[in-house]
Short mmCIF file of C-alpha atoms in Angstrom, two decimals:
data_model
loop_
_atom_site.label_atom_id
_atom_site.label_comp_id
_atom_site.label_asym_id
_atom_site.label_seq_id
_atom_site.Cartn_x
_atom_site.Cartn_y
_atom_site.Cartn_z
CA UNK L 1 -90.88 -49.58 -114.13
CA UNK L 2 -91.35 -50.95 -117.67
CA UNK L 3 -94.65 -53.38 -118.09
CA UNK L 4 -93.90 -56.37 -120.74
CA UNK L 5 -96.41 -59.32 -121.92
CA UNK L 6 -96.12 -62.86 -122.11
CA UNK L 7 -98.82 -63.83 -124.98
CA UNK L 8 -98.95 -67.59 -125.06
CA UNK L 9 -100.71 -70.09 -127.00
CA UNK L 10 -102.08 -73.26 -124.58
CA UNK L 11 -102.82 -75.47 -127.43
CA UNK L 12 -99.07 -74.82 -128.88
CA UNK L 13 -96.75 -78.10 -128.73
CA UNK L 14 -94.33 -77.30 -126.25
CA UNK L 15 -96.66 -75.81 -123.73
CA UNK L 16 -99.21 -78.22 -124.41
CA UNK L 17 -96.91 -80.71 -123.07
CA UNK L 18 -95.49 -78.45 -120.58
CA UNK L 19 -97.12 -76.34 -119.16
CA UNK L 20 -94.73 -75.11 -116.46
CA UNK L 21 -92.54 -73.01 -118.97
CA UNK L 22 -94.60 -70.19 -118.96
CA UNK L 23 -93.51 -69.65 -115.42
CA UNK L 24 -89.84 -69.92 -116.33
CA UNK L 25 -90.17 -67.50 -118.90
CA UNK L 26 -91.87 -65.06 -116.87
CA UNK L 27 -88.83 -65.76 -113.97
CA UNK L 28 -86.72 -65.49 -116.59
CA UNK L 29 -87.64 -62.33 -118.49
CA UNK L 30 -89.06 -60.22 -115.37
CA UNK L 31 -85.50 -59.06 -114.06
CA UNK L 32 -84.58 -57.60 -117.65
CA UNK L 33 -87.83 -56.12 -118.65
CA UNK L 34 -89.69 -55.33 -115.43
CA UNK L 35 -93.74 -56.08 -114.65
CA UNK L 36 -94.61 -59.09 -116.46
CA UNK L 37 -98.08 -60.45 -117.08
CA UNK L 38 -98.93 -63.69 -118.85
CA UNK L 39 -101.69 -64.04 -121.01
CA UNK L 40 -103.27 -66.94 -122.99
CA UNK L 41 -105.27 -67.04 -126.39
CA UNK L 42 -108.48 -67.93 -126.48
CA UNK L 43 -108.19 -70.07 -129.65
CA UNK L 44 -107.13 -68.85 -133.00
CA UNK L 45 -106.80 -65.11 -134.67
CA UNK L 46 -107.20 -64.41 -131.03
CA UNK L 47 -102.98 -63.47 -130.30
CA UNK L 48 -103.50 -60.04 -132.51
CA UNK L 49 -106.21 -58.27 -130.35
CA UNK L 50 -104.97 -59.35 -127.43
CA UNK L 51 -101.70 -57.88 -127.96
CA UNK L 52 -103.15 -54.37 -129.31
CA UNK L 53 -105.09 -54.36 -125.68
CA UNK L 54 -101.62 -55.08 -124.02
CA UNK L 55 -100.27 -52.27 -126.12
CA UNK L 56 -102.64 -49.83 -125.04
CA UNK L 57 -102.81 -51.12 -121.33
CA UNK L 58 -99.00 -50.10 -121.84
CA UNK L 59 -96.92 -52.66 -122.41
CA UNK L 60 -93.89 -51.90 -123.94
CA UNK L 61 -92.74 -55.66 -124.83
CA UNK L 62 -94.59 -58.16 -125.84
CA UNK L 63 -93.70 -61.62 -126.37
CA UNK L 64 -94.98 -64.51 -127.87
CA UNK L 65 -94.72 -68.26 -127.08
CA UNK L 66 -96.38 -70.47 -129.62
CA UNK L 67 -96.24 -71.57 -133.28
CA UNK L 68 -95.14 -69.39 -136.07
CA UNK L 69 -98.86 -68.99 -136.67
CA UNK L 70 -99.26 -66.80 -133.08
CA UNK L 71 -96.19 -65.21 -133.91
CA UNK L 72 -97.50 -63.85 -137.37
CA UNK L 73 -100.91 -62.79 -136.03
CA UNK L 74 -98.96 -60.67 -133.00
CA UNK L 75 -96.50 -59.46 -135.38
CA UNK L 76 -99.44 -58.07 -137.39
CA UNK L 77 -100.46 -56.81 -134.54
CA UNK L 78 -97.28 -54.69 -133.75
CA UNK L 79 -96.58 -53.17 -136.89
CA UNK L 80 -95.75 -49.58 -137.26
CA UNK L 81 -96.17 -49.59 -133.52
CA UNK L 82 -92.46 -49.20 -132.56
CA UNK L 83 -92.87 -51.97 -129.86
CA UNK L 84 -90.31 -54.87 -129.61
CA UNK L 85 -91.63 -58.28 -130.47
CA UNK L 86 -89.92 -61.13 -128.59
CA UNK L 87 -90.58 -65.15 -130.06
CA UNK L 88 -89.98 -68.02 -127.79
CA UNK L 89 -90.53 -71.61 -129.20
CA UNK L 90 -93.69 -72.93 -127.96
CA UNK L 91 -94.83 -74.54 -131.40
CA UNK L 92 -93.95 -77.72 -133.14
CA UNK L 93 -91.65 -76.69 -135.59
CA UNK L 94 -90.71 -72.79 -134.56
CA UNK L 95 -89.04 -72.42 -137.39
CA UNK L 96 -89.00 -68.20 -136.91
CA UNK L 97 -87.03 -69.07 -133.46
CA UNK L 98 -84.89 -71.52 -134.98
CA UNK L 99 -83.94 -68.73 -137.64
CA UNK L 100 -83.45 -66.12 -135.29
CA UNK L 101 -80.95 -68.11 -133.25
CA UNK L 102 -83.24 -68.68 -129.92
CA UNK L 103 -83.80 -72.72 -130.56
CA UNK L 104 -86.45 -74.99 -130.32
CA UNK L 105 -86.36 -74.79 -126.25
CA UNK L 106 -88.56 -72.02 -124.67
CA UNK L 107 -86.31 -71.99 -121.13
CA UNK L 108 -82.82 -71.89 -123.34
CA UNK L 109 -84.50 -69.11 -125.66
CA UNK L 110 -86.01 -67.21 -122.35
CA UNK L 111 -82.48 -66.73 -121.05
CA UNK L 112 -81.02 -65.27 -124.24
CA UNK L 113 -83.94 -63.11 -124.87
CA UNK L 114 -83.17 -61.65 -121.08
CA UNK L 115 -79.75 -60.30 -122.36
CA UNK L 116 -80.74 -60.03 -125.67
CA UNK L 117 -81.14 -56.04 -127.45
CA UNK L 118 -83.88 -55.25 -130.06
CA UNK L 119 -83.58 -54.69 -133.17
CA UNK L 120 -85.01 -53.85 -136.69
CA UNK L 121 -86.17 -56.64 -138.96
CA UNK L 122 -87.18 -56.63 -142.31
CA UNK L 123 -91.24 -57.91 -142.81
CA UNK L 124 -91.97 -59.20 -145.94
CA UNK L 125 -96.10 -57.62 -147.34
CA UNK L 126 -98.27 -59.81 -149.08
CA UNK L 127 -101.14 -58.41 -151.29
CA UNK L 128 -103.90 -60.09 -152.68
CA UNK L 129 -105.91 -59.50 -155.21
CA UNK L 130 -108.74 -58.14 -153.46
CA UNK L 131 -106.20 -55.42 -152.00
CA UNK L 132 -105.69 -56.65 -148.71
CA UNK L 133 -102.54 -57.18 -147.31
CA UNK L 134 -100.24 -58.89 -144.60
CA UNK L 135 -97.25 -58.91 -143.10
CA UNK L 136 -94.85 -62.05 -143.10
CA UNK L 137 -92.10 -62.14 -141.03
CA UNK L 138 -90.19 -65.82 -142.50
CA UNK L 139 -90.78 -67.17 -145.33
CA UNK L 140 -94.24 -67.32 -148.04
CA UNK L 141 -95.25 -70.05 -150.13
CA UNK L 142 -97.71 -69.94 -152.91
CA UNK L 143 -99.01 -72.87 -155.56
CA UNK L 144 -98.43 -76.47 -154.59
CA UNK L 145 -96.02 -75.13 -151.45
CA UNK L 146 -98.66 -73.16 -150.14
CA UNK L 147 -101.20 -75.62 -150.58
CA UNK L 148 -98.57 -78.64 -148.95
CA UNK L 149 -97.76 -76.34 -145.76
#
């Protein structure tokens, strides 16, 4: 049986104010991607490690309900691993959801992501000066946007 993971940001809007959708996404996603464990963050830059541990524990899915800030720092996380990344709205704005079709509700986007079939997206790479880089998976601002956002 396949083992999947629910990473989920407490502090994120939508779960902030309701709590209880965690367990519908679990119900939800369980019969389409098999043993599913829930974890929180700890607080922020926290989503990244927690879903390289999940990744080496074995998961083979990992999802993420929060902002589009948890979503970028597991996305980092993933890259060049091969594992599918699934977002569910649990931020303010989810703006990555919105794009991708799932909504701004975390039961609504649950269901689709239960029928739904990976696939490839392209990741923008920002480098900075000092030659580090990261992976953005929207939408980057710099100047006076950057600075606004």
């Amino acid at each position: 049986m396949s083992r999947s993971v629910l990473i989920f940001n407490p502090r994120a809007g939508r779960v902030l104010r309701r709590p209880e959708i965690i367990r519908h996404i679990e119900d939800a996603l369980r019969p389409s991607f098999g043993d599913m464990q829930a974890v929180m963050t700890e607080g922020p830059a926290t989503a990244g490690t927690i879903a390289t541990r999940e990744i080496a524990r074995g998961a083979e899915t990992v999802f993420v309900c929060g902002g589009d800030g948890t979503v970028n720092e597991v996305a980092q996380a993933l890259e060049g691993t091969g594992v599918p990344l699934g977002v569910l709205p649990g931020g303010t704005a989810c703006v990555l959801a919105n794009e991708l079709g799932l909504g701004n509700d975390p039961r609504r986007a649950a269901d689709r992501l239960a029928a739904a079939v990976p696939r490839e997206i392209a990741a923008g790479r920002l480098r900075r000066p000092d030659g580090t880089s990261r992976l953005f998976l929207l939408m980057a601002g710099v100047g006076f946007d950057a600075r606004i956002v």
